[in-house]
Each structure stands twice: as structure tokens, then as C-alpha cells.
JSON list of C-alpha atoms in Angstrom, two decimals:
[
{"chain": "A", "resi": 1447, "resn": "UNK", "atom": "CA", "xyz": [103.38, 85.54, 131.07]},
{"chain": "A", "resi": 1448, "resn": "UNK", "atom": "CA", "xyz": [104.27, 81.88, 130.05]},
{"chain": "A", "resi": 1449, "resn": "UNK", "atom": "CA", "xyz": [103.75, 81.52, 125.76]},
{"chain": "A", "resi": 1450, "resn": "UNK", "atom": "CA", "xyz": [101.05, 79.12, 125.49]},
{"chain": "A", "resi": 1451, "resn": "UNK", "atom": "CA", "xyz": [99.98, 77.62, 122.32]},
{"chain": "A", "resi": 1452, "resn": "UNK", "atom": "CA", "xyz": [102.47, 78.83, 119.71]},
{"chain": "A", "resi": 1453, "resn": "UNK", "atom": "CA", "xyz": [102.79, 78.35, 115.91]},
{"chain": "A", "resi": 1454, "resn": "UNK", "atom": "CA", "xyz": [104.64, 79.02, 112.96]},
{"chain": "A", "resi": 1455, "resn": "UNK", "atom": "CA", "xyz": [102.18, 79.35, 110.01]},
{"chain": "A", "resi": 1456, "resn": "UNK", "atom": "CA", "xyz": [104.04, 79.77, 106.19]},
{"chain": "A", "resi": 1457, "resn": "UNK", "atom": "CA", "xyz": [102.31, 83.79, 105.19]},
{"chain": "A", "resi": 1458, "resn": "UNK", "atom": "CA", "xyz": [100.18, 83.25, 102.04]},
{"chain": "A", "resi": 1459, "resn": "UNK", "atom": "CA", "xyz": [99.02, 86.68, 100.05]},
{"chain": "A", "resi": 1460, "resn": "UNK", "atom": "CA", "xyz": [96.13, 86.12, 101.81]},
{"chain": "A", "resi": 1461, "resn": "UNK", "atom": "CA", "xyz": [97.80, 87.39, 105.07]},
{"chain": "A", "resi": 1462, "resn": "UNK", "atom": "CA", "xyz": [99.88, 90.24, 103.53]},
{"chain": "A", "resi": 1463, "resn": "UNK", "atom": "CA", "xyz": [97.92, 93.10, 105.30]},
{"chain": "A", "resi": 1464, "resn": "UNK", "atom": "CA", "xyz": [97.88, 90.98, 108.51]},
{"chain": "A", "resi": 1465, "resn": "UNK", "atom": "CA", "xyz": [102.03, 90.25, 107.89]},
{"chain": "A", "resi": 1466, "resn": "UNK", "atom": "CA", "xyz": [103.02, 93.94, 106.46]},
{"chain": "A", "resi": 1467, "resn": "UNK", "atom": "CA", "xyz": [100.87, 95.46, 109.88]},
{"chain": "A", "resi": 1468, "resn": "UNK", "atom": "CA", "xyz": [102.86, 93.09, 112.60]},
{"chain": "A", "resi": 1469, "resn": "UNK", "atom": "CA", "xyz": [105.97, 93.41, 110.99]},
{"chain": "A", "resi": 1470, "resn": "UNK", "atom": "CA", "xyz": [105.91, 97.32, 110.96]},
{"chain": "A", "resi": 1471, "resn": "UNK", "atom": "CA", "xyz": [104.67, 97.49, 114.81]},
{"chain": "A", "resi": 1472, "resn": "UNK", "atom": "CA", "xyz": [106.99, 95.04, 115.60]},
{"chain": "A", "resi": 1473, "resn": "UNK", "atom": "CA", "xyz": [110.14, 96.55, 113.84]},
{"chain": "A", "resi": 1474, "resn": "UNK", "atom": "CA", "xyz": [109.33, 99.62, 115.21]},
{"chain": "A", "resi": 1475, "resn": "UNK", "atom": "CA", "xyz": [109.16, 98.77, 118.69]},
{"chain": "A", "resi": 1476, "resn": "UNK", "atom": "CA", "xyz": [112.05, 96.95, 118.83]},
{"chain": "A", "resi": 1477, "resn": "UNK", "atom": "CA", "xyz": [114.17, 99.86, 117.25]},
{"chain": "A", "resi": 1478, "resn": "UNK", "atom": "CA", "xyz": [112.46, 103.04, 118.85]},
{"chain": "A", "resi": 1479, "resn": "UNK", "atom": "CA", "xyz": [114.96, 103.47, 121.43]},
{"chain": "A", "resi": 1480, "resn": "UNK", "atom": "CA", "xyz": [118.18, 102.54, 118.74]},
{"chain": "A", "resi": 1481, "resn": "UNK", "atom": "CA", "xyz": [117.18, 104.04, 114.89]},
{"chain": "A", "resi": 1482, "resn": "UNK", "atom": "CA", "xyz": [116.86, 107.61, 114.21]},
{"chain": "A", "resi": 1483, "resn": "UNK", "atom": "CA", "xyz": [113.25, 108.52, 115.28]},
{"chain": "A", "resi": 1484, "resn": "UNK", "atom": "CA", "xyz": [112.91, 109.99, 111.44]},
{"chain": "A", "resi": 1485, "resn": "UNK", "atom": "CA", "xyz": [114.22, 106.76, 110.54]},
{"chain": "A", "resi": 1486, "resn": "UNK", "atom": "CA", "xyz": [111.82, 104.40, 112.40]},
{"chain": "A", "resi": 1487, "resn": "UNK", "atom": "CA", "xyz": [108.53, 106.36, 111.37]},
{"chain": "A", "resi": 1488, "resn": "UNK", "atom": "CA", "xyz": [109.16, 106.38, 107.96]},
{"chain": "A", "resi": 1489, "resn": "UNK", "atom": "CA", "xyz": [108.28, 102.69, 108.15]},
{"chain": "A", "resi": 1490, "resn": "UNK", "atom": "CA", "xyz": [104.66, 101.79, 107.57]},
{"chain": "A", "resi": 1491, "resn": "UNK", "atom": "CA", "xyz": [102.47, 98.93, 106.94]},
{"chain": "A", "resi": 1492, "resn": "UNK", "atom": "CA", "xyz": [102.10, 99.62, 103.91]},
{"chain": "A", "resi": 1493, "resn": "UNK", "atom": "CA", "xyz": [105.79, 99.52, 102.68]},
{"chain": "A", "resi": 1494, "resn": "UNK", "atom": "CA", "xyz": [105.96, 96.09, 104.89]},
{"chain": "A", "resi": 1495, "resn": "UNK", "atom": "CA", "xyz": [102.88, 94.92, 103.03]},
{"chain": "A", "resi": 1496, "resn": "UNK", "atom": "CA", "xyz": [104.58, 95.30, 99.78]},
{"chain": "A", "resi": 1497, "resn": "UNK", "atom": "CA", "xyz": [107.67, 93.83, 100.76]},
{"chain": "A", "resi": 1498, "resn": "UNK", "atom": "CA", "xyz": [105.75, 91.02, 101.55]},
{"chain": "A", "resi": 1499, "resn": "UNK", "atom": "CA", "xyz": [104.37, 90.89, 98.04]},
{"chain": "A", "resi": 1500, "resn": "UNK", "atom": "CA", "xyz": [107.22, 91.36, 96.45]},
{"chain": "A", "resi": 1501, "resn": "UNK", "atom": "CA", "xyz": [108.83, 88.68, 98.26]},
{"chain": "A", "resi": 1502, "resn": "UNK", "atom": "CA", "xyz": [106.39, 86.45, 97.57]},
{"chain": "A", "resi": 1503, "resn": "UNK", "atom": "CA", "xyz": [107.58, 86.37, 93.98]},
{"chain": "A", "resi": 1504, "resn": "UNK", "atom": "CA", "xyz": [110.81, 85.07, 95.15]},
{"chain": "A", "resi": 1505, "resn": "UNK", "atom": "CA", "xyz": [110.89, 81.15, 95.46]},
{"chain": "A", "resi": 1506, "resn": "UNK", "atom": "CA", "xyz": [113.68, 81.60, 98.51]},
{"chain": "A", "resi": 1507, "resn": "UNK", "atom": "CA", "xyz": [112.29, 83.67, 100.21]},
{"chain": "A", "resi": 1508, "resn": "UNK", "atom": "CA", "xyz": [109.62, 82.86, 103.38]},
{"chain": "A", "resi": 1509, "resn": "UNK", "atom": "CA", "xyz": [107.43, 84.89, 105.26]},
{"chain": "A", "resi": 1510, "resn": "UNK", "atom": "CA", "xyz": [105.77, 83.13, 108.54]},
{"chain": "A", "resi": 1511, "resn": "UNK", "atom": "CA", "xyz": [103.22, 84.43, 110.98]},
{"chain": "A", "resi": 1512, "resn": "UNK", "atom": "CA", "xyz": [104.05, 83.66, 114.54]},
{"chain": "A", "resi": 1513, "resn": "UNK", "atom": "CA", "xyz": [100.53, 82.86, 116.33]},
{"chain": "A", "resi": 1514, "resn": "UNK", "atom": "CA", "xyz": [99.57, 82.38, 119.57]},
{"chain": "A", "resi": 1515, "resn": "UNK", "atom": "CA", "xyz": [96.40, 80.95, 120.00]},
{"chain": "A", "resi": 1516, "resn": "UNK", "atom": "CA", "xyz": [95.94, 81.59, 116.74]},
{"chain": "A", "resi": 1517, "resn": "UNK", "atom": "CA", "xyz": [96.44, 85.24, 117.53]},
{"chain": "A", "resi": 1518, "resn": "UNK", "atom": "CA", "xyz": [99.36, 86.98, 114.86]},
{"chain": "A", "resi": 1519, "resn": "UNK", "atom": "CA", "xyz": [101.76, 88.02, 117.24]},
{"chain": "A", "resi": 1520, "resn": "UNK", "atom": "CA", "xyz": [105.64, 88.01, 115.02]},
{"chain": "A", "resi": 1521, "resn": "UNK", "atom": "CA", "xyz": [106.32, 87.39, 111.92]},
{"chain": "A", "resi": 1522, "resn": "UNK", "atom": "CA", "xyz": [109.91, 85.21, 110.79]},
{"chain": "A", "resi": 1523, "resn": "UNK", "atom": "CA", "xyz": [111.26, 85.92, 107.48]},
{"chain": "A", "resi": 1524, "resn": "UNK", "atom": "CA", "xyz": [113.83, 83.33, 106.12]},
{"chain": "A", "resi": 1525, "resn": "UNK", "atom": "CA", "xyz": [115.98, 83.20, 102.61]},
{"chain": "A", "resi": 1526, "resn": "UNK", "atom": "CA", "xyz": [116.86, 79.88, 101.41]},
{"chain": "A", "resi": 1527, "resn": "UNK", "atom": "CA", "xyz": [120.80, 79.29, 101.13]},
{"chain": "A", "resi": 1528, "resn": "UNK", "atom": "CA", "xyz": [122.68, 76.58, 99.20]},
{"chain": "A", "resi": 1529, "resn": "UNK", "atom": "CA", "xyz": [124.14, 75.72, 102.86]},
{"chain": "A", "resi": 1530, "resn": "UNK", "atom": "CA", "xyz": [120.73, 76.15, 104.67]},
{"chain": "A", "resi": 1531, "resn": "UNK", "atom": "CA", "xyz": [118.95, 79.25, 105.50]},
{"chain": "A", "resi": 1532, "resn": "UNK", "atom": "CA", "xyz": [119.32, 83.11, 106.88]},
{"chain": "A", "resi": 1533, "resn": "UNK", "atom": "CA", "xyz": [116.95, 84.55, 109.02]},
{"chain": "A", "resi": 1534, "resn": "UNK", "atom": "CA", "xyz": [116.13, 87.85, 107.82]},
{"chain": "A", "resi": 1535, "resn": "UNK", "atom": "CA", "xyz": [113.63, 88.92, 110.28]},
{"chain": "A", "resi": 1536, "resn": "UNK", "atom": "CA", "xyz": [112.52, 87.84, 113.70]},
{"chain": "A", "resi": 1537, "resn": "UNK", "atom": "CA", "xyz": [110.04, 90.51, 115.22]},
{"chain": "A", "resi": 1538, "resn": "UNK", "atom": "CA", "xyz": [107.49, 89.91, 117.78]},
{"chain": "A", "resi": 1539, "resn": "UNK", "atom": "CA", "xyz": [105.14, 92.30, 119.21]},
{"chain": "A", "resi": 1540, "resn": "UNK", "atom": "CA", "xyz": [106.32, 94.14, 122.23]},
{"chain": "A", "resi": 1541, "resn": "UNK", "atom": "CA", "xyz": [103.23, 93.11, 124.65]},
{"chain": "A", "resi": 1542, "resn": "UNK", "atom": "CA", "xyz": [104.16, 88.97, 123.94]},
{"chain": "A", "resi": 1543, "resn": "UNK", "atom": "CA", "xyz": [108.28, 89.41, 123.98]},
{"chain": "A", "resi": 1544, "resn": "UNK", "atom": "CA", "xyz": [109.91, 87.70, 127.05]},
{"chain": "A", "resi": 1545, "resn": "UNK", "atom": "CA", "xyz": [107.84, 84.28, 127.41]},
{"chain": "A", "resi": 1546, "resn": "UNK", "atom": "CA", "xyz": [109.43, 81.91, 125.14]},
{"chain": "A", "resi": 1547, "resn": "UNK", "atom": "CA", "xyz": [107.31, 82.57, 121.93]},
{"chain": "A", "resi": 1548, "resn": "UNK", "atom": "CA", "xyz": [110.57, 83.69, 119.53]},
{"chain": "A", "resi": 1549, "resn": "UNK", "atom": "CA", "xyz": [112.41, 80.87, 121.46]},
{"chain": "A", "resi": 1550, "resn": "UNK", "atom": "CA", "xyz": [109.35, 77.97, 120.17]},
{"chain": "A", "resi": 1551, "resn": "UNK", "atom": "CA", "xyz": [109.29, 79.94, 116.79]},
{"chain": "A", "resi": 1552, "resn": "UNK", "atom": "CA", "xyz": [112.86, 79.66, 115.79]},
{"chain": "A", "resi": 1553, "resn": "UNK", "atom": "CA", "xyz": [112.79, 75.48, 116.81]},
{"chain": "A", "resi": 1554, "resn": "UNK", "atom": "CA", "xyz": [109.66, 74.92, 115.17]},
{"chain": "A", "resi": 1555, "resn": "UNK", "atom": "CA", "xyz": [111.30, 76.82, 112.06]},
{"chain": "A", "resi": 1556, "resn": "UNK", "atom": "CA", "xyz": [114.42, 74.52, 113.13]},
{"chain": "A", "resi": 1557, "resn": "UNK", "atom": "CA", "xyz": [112.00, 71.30, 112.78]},
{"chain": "A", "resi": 1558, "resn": "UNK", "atom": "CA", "xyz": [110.90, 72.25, 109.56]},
{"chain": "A", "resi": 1559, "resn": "UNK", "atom": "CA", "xyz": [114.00, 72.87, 107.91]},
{"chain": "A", "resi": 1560, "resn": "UNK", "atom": "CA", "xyz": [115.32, 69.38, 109.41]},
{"chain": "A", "resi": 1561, "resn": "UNK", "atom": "CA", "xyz": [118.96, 69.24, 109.56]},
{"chain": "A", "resi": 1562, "resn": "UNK", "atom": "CA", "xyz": [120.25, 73.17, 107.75]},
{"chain": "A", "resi": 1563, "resn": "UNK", "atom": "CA", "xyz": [122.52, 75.36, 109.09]},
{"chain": "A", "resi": 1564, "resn": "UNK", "atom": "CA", "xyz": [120.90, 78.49, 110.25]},
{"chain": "A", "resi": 1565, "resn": "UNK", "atom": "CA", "xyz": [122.54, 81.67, 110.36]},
{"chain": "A", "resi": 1566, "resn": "UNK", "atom": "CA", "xyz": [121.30, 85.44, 111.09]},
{"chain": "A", "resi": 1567, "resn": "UNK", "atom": "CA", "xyz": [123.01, 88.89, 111.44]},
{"chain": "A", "resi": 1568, "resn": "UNK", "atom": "CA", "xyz": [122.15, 91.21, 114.59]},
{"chain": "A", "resi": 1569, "resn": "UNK", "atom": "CA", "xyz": [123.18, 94.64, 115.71]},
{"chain": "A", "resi": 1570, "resn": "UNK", "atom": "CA", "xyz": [126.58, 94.67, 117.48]},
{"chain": "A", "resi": 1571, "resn": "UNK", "atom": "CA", "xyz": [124.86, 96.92, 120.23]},
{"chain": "A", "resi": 1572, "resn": "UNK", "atom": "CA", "xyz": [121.70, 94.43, 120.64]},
{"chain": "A", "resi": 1573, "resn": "UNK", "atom": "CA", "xyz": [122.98, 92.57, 123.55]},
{"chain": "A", "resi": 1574, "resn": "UNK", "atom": "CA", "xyz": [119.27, 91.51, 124.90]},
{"chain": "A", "resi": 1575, "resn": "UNK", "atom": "CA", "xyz": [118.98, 90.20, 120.68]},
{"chain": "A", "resi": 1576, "resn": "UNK", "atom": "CA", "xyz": [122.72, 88.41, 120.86]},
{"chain": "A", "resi": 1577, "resn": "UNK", "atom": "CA", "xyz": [122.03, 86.63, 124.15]},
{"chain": "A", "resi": 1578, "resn": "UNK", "atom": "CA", "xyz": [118.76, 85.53, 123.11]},
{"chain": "A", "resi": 1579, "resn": "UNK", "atom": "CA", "xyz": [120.35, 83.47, 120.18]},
{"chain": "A", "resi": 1580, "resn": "UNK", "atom": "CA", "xyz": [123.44, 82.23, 121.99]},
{"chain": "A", "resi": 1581, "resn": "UNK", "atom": "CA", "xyz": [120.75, 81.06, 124.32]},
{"chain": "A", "resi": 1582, "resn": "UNK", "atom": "CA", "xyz": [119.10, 79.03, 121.99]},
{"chain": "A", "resi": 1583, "resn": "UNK", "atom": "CA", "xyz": [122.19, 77.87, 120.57]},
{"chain": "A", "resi": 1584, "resn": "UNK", "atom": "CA", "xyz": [123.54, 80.55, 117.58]},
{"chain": "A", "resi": 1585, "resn": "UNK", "atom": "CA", "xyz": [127.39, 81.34, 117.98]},
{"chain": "A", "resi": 1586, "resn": "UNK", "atom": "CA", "xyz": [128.75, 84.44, 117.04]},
{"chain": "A", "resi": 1587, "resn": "UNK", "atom": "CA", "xyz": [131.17, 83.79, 113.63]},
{"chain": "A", "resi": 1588, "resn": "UNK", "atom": "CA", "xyz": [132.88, 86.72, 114.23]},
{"chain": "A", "resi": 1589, "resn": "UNK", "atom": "CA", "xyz": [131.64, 88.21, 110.83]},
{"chain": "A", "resi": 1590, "resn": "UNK", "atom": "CA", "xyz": [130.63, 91.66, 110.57]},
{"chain": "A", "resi": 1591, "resn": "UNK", "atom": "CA", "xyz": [129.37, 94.14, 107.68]},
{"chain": "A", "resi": 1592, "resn": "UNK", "atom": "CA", "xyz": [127.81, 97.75, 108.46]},
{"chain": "A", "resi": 1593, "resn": "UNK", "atom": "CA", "xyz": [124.10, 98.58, 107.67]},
{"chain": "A", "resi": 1594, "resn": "UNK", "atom": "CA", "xyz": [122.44, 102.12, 106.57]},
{"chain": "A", "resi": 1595, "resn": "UNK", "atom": "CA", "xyz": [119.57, 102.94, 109.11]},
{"chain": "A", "resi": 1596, "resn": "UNK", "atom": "CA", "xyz": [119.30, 106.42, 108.91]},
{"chain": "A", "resi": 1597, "resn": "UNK", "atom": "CA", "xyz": [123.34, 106.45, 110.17]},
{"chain": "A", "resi": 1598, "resn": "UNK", "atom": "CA", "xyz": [125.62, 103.06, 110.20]},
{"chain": "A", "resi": 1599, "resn": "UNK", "atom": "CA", "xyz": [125.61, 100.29, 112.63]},
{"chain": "A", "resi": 1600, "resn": "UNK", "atom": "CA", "xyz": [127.58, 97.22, 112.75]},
{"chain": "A", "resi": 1601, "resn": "UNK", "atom": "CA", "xyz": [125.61, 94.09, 112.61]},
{"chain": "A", "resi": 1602, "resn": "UNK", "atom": "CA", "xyz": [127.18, 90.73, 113.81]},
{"chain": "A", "resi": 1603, "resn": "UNK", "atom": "CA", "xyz": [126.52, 87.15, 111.87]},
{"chain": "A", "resi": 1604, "resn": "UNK", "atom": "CA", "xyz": [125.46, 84.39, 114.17]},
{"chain": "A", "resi": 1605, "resn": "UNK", "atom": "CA", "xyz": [125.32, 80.65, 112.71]},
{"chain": "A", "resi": 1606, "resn": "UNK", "atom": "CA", "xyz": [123.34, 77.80, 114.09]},
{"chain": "A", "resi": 1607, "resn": "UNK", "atom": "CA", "xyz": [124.91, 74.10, 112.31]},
{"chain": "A", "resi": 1608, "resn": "UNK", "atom": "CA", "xyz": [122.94, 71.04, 111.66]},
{"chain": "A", "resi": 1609, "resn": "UNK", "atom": "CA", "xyz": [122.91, 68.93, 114.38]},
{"chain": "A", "resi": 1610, "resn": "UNK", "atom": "CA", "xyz": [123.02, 71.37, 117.24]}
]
């Protein structure tokens, strides 16, 4: 299935139930098969919801539905940097994954931002995640730091530089 009319829209609190619900399906289908099971159902819309709320109170911080025919289907969260800006989340719904909608969401977040460096952090073991972003032009820095999800995992930073 081809991604057909897809959107970045900037979250207002308006959306929060709409943002915290996609971003907990999302999340959890995308980790099911890697987090402690314990670990992914302890997440909820509601603790998404409020993280969305809470981030809203945070002039850096960005929360964007990803909509397809105006349809929520992701959601991006991005942190403003004084060298550009880290993607902190990139989660789309498992039933619209594989047709080019995270690939149109991340350049249309690209045209937005203009000319920023970009940069991200993914899970060492998420090679479908890694080659998705060296695809669409993130290179591996060779930076890594080790997360808490219910045991540790080694995440990888990817950067993507102005003009590129």
C-alpha cells in the first residue's frame, strides 16, 4: 500500500488524547517483540497523554501528528537544539508502516526546519529502524549511551547535516 496524501500537523492540546492514544499503540507495536512484555504494557494512553501535556509546557519541545488523509496515523516528537534538532520519537501505526509515510514525515519535518542538522538515537539491535534512516540519509556517528527499558539496551546516535 503506496502512502497517499501525507502530513505533518504541529499537536495542539487540543489533540492530546488523539496524540497520547497513537503514540502508546504505536510504541507498543513497534517494541512488542524487543521490551520486556511487563515493560511494554505498563505503557498507556494515558501516561502518553500526559507526556504530551507536560511537554507542551516546554518551548523546545514539538509534538506532530502524522496524517494521512487526514487520518492520525504517527506521531514525531522533536527537541530543539542550539545546532538543530533531535528526534525523540518517530512511531507510526503498525497497519500504515512500510509505504513511505515516516519517509514523507521526516522531509516534510526536514522542510520545515530549513537548513538544521537533525540527529536521532535508535536501538543498536533495530536494524529494520537503522536502515530506514541511512536510507533517507542519517549516518551513524558512532555514538552510543545505554537506555533502561525494563533491562539495558544500547541505542546508536544517527545525525542528518544541513544541506544533505
Amino acid at each position: 500500500m503506496a502512502a497517499g496524501s501525507v502530513e505533518i500537523v504541529k499537536a495542539q492540546i487540543s489533540d492530546a488524547s488523539v496524540v497520547g492514544f497513537v503514540h502508546s499503540a504505536a510504541w507498543k507495536q513497534a517494541y512488542a517483540e524487543i521490551f520486556p512484555a511487563e515493560y511494554v504494557h505498563s505503557d498507556t494512553p494515558e501516561k502518553r497523554t500526559q507526556e504530551f501535556l507536560d511537554a507542551c509546557k516546554n518551548q523546545d519541545i514539538f509534538y506532530y501528528l502524522i496524517q494521512e488523509a487526514g487520518l492520525a496515523v504517527g506521531i514525531l516528537k522533536v527537541m530543539k537544539q542550539l545546532d538543530g534538532y533531535e528526534i525523540l520519537s518517530l512511531y507510526i501505526l503498525e497497519e500504515y508502516r512500510s509505504n513511505g509515510i515516516g519517509k514523507q514525515a521526516i522531509l516534510q519535518l526536514s522542510g520545515q526546519f530549513g537548513a538544521e542538522t537533525m540527529q536521532l538515537w535508535v536501538l543498536e539491535d533495530n536494524k529494520r529502524g537503522r536502515l530506514f534512516y541511512e536510507n533517507i540519509g542519517f549516518r551513524s556517528t558512532g555514538n552510543t549511551r545505554v537506555i533502561d527499558r525494563g533491562k539495558p539496551y544500547v541505542q546508536v546516535q544517527y545525525i542528518k547535516e544541513a544541506g544533505y
